[in-house]
CSV table of C-alpha atoms in Angstrom, one decimal:
chain,number,residue,atom,x,y,z
A,1,MET,CA,275.3,195.9,265.2
A,2,GLN,CA,274.9,194.7,268.8
A,3,HIS,CA,275.8,191.9,271.2
A,4,GLN,CA,274.9,188.5,269.8
A,5,PRO,CA,272.0,186.9,271.7
A,6,VAL,CA,272.4,183.4,273.2
A,7,PHE,CA,269.7,181.0,271.9
A,8,GLN,CA,268.2,178.1,273.7
A,9,GLN,CA,265.4,176.8,271.5
A,10,ALA,CA,264.5,176.9,267.8
A,11,LYS,CA,261.5,176.2,265.6
A,12,ILE,CA,261.1,176.3,261.8
A,13,PHE,CA,257.7,177.1,260.3
A,14,PHE,CA,256.7,176.7,256.7
A,15,TYR,CA,254.5,179.2,254.8
A,16,CYS,CA,252.9,179.2,251.4
A,17,LEU,CA,251.5,182.5,250.2
A,18,PRO,CA,249.2,182.3,247.1
A,19,LEU,CA,249.6,184.9,244.3
A,20,HIS,CA,246.7,186.7,242.7
A,21,LYS,CA,248.0,185.5,239.3
A,22,PRO,CA,250.8,183.1,238.3
A,23,MET,CA,254.1,185.0,237.8
A,24,LEU,CA,257.1,184.1,235.8
A,25,PHE,CA,260.6,184.2,237.4
A,26,LYS,CA,263.2,183.5,234.7
A,27,GLY,CA,261.1,180.7,233.3
A,28,ASN,CA,259.7,179.5,236.6
A,29,LYS,CA,256.0,179.9,236.8
A,30,LEU,CA,254.9,180.4,240.4
A,31,ARG,CA,251.4,180.4,241.7
A,32,SER,CA,252.5,180.8,245.3
A,33,ARG,CA,255.6,181.8,247.3
A,34,GLU,CA,257.0,179.3,249.7
A,35,GLY,CA,259.5,180.0,252.5
A,36,LEU,CA,260.6,179.2,256.0
A,37,ILE,CA,260.2,181.4,259.2
A,38,LEU,CA,262.8,180.8,261.9
A,39,GLN,CA,261.9,181.4,265.5
A,40,LEU,CA,264.7,181.3,268.0
A,41,GLN,CA,264.2,181.9,271.7
A,42,SER,CA,267.0,183.6,273.6
A,43,SER,CA,268.2,182.7,277.1
A,44,ILE,CA,266.2,185.7,278.5
A,45,GLY,CA,263.0,184.5,276.9
A,46,GLN,CA,262.9,186.9,273.9
A,47,PHE,CA,261.8,185.6,270.4
A,48,HIS,CA,263.9,186.4,267.4
A,49,TYR,CA,262.7,185.8,263.8
A,50,ALA,CA,264.1,185.6,260.3
A,51,GLU,CA,263.0,184.3,257.0
A,52,ILE,CA,264.5,182.0,254.4
A,53,ALA,CA,262.8,182.1,251.0
A,54,PRO,CA,265.1,181.4,248.0
A,55,LEU,CA,263.5,182.8,244.8
A,56,PRO,CA,263.2,180.2,242.1
A,57,GLY,CA,265.1,181.3,239.0
A,58,PHE,CA,267.2,183.8,240.9
A,59,SER,CA,268.6,182.1,244.0
A,60,LYS,CA,271.5,179.7,243.8
A,61,GLU,CA,269.8,177.4,246.3
A,62,THR,CA,266.4,175.7,246.6
A,63,LEU,CA,264.2,175.9,249.6
A,64,LEU,CA,265.0,172.2,250.3
A,65,GLN,CA,268.7,172.9,250.3
A,66,ALA,CA,268.4,176.0,252.4
A,67,GLY,CA,266.2,174.1,254.9
A,68,ALA,CA,268.7,171.3,255.3
A,69,GLN,CA,271.5,173.8,255.9
A,70,ILE,CA,269.7,175.9,258.5
A,71,LYS,CA,268.8,172.9,260.5
A,72,ASP,CA,272.5,171.8,260.7
A,73,LEU,CA,273.5,175.4,261.4
A,74,ILE,CA,271.0,175.7,264.3
A,75,VAL,CA,272.1,172.5,266.0
A,76,ASN,CA,275.9,172.9,265.5
A,77,TYR,CA,276.3,176.6,265.6
A,78,LEU,CA,273.4,178.8,266.9
A,79,LEU,CA,272.4,176.6,269.8
A,80,ASN,CA,276.0,175.6,270.6
A,81,LYS,CA,277.6,178.2,272.8
A,82,ASN,CA,281.0,176.5,272.5
A,83,ASN,CA,281.0,176.7,268.7
A,84,ARG,CA,280.5,180.4,267.9
A,85,LYS,CA,282.7,180.7,264.8
A,86,ASP,CA,282.7,183.8,262.7
A,87,ILE,CA,279.7,183.1,260.5
A,88,ASN,CA,281.6,184.6,257.5
A,89,GLN,CA,284.0,181.7,257.7
A,90,LEU,CA,281.1,179.3,256.8
A,91,ASP,CA,280.1,178.5,253.3
A,92,LEU,CA,276.4,179.4,253.5
A,93,TYR,CA,273.7,179.9,250.9
A,94,PRO,CA,272.8,183.6,250.6
A,95,SER,CA,269.3,183.2,251.9
A,96,VAL,CA,270.5,181.3,254.9
A,97,HIS,CA,273.4,183.7,255.5
A,98,PHE,CA,271.1,186.7,255.6
A,99,ALA,CA,268.6,185.0,257.9
A,100,VAL,CA,271.3,184.0,260.4
A,101,ASP,CA,272.8,187.5,260.3
A,102,CYS,CA,269.3,188.9,261.1
A,103,LEU,CA,269.1,186.6,264.0
A,104,LEU,CA,272.6,187.2,265.4
A,105,ASN,CA,272.1,191.0,265.0
A,106,ALA,CA,268.5,190.9,266.4
A,107,ILE,CA,267.0,192.7,263.4
A,108,PRO,CA,263.5,193.5,264.4
A,109,VAL,CA,260.3,192.7,262.5
A,110,SER,CA,258.4,195.6,264.0
A,111,SER,CA,259.1,198.2,261.2
A,112,CYS,CA,256.0,199.2,259.3
A,113,ILE,CA,256.3,198.5,255.6
A,114,ASP,CA,253.5,201.0,254.9
A,115,GLY,CA,255.7,203.7,256.3
A,116,THR,CA,258.3,203.3,253.5
A,117,THR,CA,257.8,205.1,250.2
A,118,SER,CA,258.4,202.4,247.6
A,119,ILE,CA,258.8,203.1,243.9
A,120,PRO,CA,255.8,201.4,242.4
A,121,LEU,CA,256.6,198.2,240.4
A,122,LEU,CA,254.2,197.7,237.6
A,123,GLN,CA,254.0,194.2,236.0
A,124,GLY,CA,251.7,192.4,233.6
A,125,ASP,CA,250.8,192.9,229.9
A,126,ASN,CA,251.1,196.4,228.5
A,127,HIS,CA,247.5,197.3,228.9
A,128,SER,CA,247.6,196.1,232.5
A,129,VAL,CA,250.7,198.2,233.3
A,130,ILE,CA,249.1,201.3,231.8
A,131,ARG,CA,245.9,200.8,233.9
A,132,GLN,CA,248.0,200.3,237.0
A,133,TYR,CA,249.9,203.6,236.3
A,134,GLN,CA,246.7,205.5,235.8
A,135,LYS,CA,245.1,204.0,238.9
A,136,LEU,CA,248.1,205.2,240.9
A,137,ASN,CA,247.4,208.8,239.8
A,138,LYS,CA,250.4,209.0,237.5
A,139,PRO,CA,253.3,209.0,239.9
A,140,ALA,CA,256.5,210.8,238.8
A,141,ARG,CA,258.7,207.7,239.2
A,142,ILE,CA,257.9,204.0,238.5
A,143,LYS,CA,259.7,200.8,237.8
A,144,ILE,CA,258.9,198.4,235.0
A,145,LYS,CA,260.2,195.0,233.9
A,146,VAL,CA,261.6,194.8,230.4
A,147,ALA,CA,263.2,192.1,228.3
A,148,ARG,CA,260.3,189.7,229.0
A,149,GLN,CA,258.6,190.4,225.6
A,150,PRO,CA,259.9,191.5,222.2
A,151,PRO,CA,261.8,194.8,222.3
A,152,ALA,CA,259.1,196.4,220.1
A,153,ASP,CA,256.5,195.7,222.8
A,154,ASP,CA,258.7,197.1,225.5
A,155,ILE,CA,259.2,200.2,223.3
A,156,ALA,CA,255.4,200.6,222.8
A,157,LEU,CA,254.8,200.3,226.6
A,158,PHE,CA,257.6,202.8,227.5
A,159,ASN,CA,256.4,205.3,224.9
A,160,ALA,CA,252.8,205.0,226.0
A,161,LEU,CA,253.7,205.7,229.6
A,162,GLY,CA,255.8,208.7,228.5
A,163,ALA,CA,252.9,210.0,226.5
A,164,ILE,CA,250.7,210.0,229.6
A,165,ASN,CA,253.2,211.9,231.7
A,166,ASN,CA,256.0,213.9,230.1
A,167,ASN,CA,257.8,214.3,233.4
A,168,LEU,CA,257.8,210.6,234.2
A,169,ARG,CA,261.1,208.9,235.1
A,170,ILE,CA,261.2,205.2,234.6
A,171,ARG,CA,263.4,202.7,236.2
A,172,CYS,CA,263.8,199.7,233.9
A,173,ASP,CA,264.8,196.2,235.1
A,174,ALA,CA,266.0,193.9,232.3
A,175,ASN,CA,267.5,191.2,234.5
A,176,GLN,CA,270.3,190.8,231.9
A,177,GLY,CA,267.6,189.5,229.5
A,178,TRP,CA,268.7,191.3,226.3
A,179,SER,CA,271.3,190.7,223.7
A,180,TYR,CA,273.4,193.7,222.7
A,181,SER,CA,271.3,194.2,219.5
A,182,GLN,CA,268.0,193.9,221.4
A,183,ALA,CA,269.1,196.5,224.0
A,184,SER,CA,270.3,198.8,221.2
A,185,LEU,CA,266.9,198.5,219.5
A,186,PHE,CA,265.1,199.5,222.7
A,187,PHE,CA,267.3,202.5,223.4
A,188,ALA,CA,267.0,203.7,219.9
A,189,GLY,CA,263.2,203.5,220.0
A,190,VAL,CA,262.5,205.4,223.3
A,191,ASN,CA,263.1,208.8,224.8
A,192,ASN,CA,266.2,208.1,226.9
A,193,GLN,CA,265.7,211.2,228.9
A,194,LEU,CA,262.8,209.4,230.6
A,195,ILE,CA,265.0,206.6,231.8
A,196,ASP,CA,266.0,207.2,235.4
A,197,TYR,CA,268.3,204.2,235.1
A,198,ILE,CA,268.2,200.6,233.8
A,199,GLU,CA,269.3,197.6,235.7
A,200,GLU,CA,271.7,195.4,233.7
A,201,PRO,CA,270.3,195.3,230.1
A,202,THR,CA,272.6,192.5,229.1
A,203,ALA,CA,274.7,189.8,230.9
A,204,SER,CA,277.9,191.6,229.8
A,205,ALA,CA,279.2,194.4,232.0
A,206,ALA,CA,281.4,195.7,229.2
A,207,ASP,CA,278.4,195.8,226.8
A,208,ASN,CA,276.3,197.5,229.3
A,209,ILE,CA,278.9,200.3,229.8
A,210,LYS,CA,279.2,200.6,226.0
A,211,LEU,CA,275.5,200.9,225.6
A,212,ALA,CA,275.3,203.5,228.4
A,213,LYS,CA,277.9,205.7,226.8
A,214,GLN,CA,276.4,205.3,223.3
A,215,TYR,CA,272.8,206.2,224.3
A,216,GLY,CA,273.6,208.5,227.3
A,217,ILE,CA,271.8,206.5,229.9
A,218,HIS,CA,272.5,205.6,233.5
A,219,LEU,CA,273.0,202.0,234.8
A,220,ALA,CA,272.1,200.3,238.1
A,221,LEU,CA,273.9,197.2,239.2
A,222,ASP,CA,271.7,194.3,240.4
A,223,GLU,CA,272.6,190.7,239.5
A,224,THR,CA,276.3,191.6,239.4
A,225,LEU,CA,276.2,192.5,243.2
A,226,GLN,CA,275.0,188.9,243.9
A,227,GLN,CA,278.3,187.5,242.7
A,228,SER,CA,280.2,186.6,245.9
A,229,HIS,CA,283.6,187.7,244.6
A,230,PHE,CA,282.6,190.8,242.8
A,231,ARG,CA,284.6,193.9,243.7
A,232,TYR,CA,283.2,197.3,242.6
A,233,GLN,CA,285.0,199.5,240.1
A,234,HIS,CA,283.4,202.8,239.4
A,235,HIS,CA,282.2,204.1,236.0
A,236,SER,CA,280.6,207.4,235.5
A,237,CYS,CA,277.5,205.8,234.0
A,238,PHE,CA,276.7,204.0,237.2
A,239,LYS,CA,273.9,205.7,239.1
A,240,ALA,CA,272.5,203.1,241.6
A,241,LEU,CA,273.0,199.9,243.4
A,242,ILE,CA,270.0,197.5,243.7
A,243,LEU,CA,270.4,195.6,247.0
A,244,LYS,CA,268.4,192.4,247.4
A,245,PRO,CA,269.6,191.2,250.8
A,246,THR,CA,268.2,187.6,250.5
A,247,LEU,CA,270.1,187.2,247.2
A,248,ILE,CA,273.3,188.9,248.3
A,249,GLY,CA,273.6,187.2,251.7
A,250,SER,CA,275.6,188.6,254.5
A,251,LEU,CA,275.1,191.9,256.3
A,252,GLY,CA,278.8,192.5,256.0
A,253,ARG,CA,278.6,192.3,252.2
A,254,LEU,CA,275.6,194.6,252.2
A,255,ASN,CA,277.4,197.1,254.3
A,256,TYR,CA,280.3,197.0,251.9
A,257,PHE,CA,278.0,198.1,249.1
A,258,ILE,CA,276.5,200.8,251.3
A,259,GLU,CA,279.9,202.2,251.9
A,260,ILE,CA,280.7,202.2,248.2
A,261,ALA,CA,277.4,204.1,247.5
A,262,ARG,CA,278.3,206.6,250.1
A,263,LYS,CA,281.8,207.2,248.7
A,264,GLN,CA,280.7,207.3,245.0
A,265,HIS,CA,277.5,209.2,245.6
A,266,LEU,CA,275.3,206.4,244.2
A,267,SER,CA,271.7,205.9,245.1
A,268,VAL,CA,270.6,202.7,246.7
A,269,SER,CA,267.4,200.7,246.3
A,270,ILE,CA,266.5,198.1,248.9
A,271,SER,CA,264.5,195.6,246.9
A,272,SER,CA,262.3,192.7,247.7
A,273,SER,CA,262.7,189.2,246.4
A,274,PHE,CA,259.0,188.6,247.0
A,275,GLU,CA,259.5,187.9,250.7
A,276,SER,CA,256.6,187.5,253.2
A,277,PRO,CA,255.5,190.5,255.3
A,278,LEU,CA,257.9,189.4,258.0
A,279,GLY,CA,260.9,189.5,255.8
A,280,LEU,CA,259.8,192.8,254.2
A,281,ARG,CA,259.6,194.4,257.7
A,282,GLN,CA,263.3,193.4,258.3
A,283,LEU,CA,264.3,194.9,255.0
A,284,ALA,CA,262.4,198.1,255.9
A,285,PHE,CA,264.3,198.3,259.2
A,286,LEU,CA,267.7,197.9,257.5
A,287,GLY,CA,266.7,200.5,255.0
A,288,SER,CA,265.9,202.9,257.8
A,289,LEU,CA,269.4,202.5,259.1
A,290,TRP,CA,271.1,202.8,255.8
A,291,SER,CA,269.1,205.8,254.7
A,292,LYS,CA,271.1,207.8,257.2
A,293,GLU,CA,274.2,207.2,255.1
A,294,VAL,CA,273.0,207.2,251.5
A,295,GLU,CA,270.2,208.4,249.2
A,296,LEU,CA,267.9,205.4,249.5
A,297,SER,CA,264.6,204.3,248.0
A,298,TYR,CA,262.6,201.1,248.5
A,299,GLY,CA,261.3,198.4,246.2
A,300,LEU,CA,259.2,196.7,248.8
A,301,ASP,CA,255.7,197.0,247.3
A,302,THR,CA,255.4,193.3,246.3
A,303,LEU,CA,252.7,192.4,248.8
A,304,LYS,CA,250.1,193.7,246.3
A,305,PHE,CA,250.8,190.6,244.2
A,306,PHE,CA,249.7,188.2,247.0
A,307,LYS,CA,246.3,187.3,248.3
A,308,SER,CA,245.8,188.4,251.9
A,309,GLY,CA,246.6,185.8,254.5
A,310,ALA,CA,249.4,184.7,256.7
A,311,LEU,CA,251.8,187.1,258.3
A,312,ASP,CA,250.0,190.2,257.3
A,313,ASN,CA,249.1,191.5,260.7
A,314,THR,CA,251.9,193.5,262.3
A,315,LEU,CA,250.4,193.6,265.7
A,316,ALA,CA,249.7,189.8,265.9
A,317,LEU,CA,252.8,188.6,264.1
A,318,GLN,CA,254.0,186.2,266.8
A,319,GLN,CA,250.5,184.6,267.0
A,320,GLN,CA,250.4,184.3,263.2
A,321,VAL,CA,253.7,182.6,263.1
A,322,GLN,CA,252.4,180.0,265.6
A,323,GLN,CA,249.5,179.2,263.2
A,324,LEU,CA,251.9,178.2,260.5
A,325,GLU,CA,252.9,174.6,260.0
A,326,CYS,CA,255.9,173.8,262.4
A,327,ILE,CA,258.1,171.5,260.4
A,328,TRP,CA,261.0,171.3,262.8
A,329,THR,CA,261.9,172.0,266.4
A,330,SER,CA,265.2,171.7,268.2
A,331,ASN,CA,263.8,170.0,271.4
């Protein structure tokens, strides 16, 4: 994107953001979100920031593993002017790779999250989701999680939402959580015309395409895009790509998917992996760039699940970072 900055000094800060209520992430019950904030100072005195926050249950790496890798990378690569290898030649964890690419490309954290129009993500039990929807004044497009409860309960929720607003379009995220028969049961029990698209109902790409053809629904690719060797092959039932940068990794890989979306006329959703406000601002900035090339929406409204606290003041971000626990410094 631009000339790579030369770094002279680095610090790593630790954050812990408490959630309003415990949340399940593929069997991992989290009461708070933990991550690292990297602060690198350039040779001209500018500060550059990035976030490393693997999401338990979804990321391949733990925060401990990512922390060890970034320390080694800072010392032997980012602060070493004589060892500026192509970062894509290094075997990096996705969360680390994305953070380093943000640093090397000077991705700013000044973008305002509030300025992005996110598709509301509604989570919780069925009654809670319905209350959330009504409190939002019945928007025309929402996203819900499915495959976390019996299909009959997902069907009941979907149909209750559809009854409130006949013009509603629902984006469903199954996280590959259903079997073929469970997915069939769901699609047979709901008005498929209200499904904007569904993200990977099962773990089988072939089954998902078969289901899409059988029930006349559109699919979005999510977890599949996080496979490092995945190469896209187009199918008419594909409607969207869900890009979660901290789970995918490099900006080069992300740009590859943006180009596919442009060529195949797919929509793109830039989605959060429950990052801190700092990380979300960088995602918002990247989205603002990519929106010039593709039809783009945001899934960045995850701050509502956190209690207010660290890193939530855009104007005083640098001061807030300094108030975090500094767990490592280069000198």
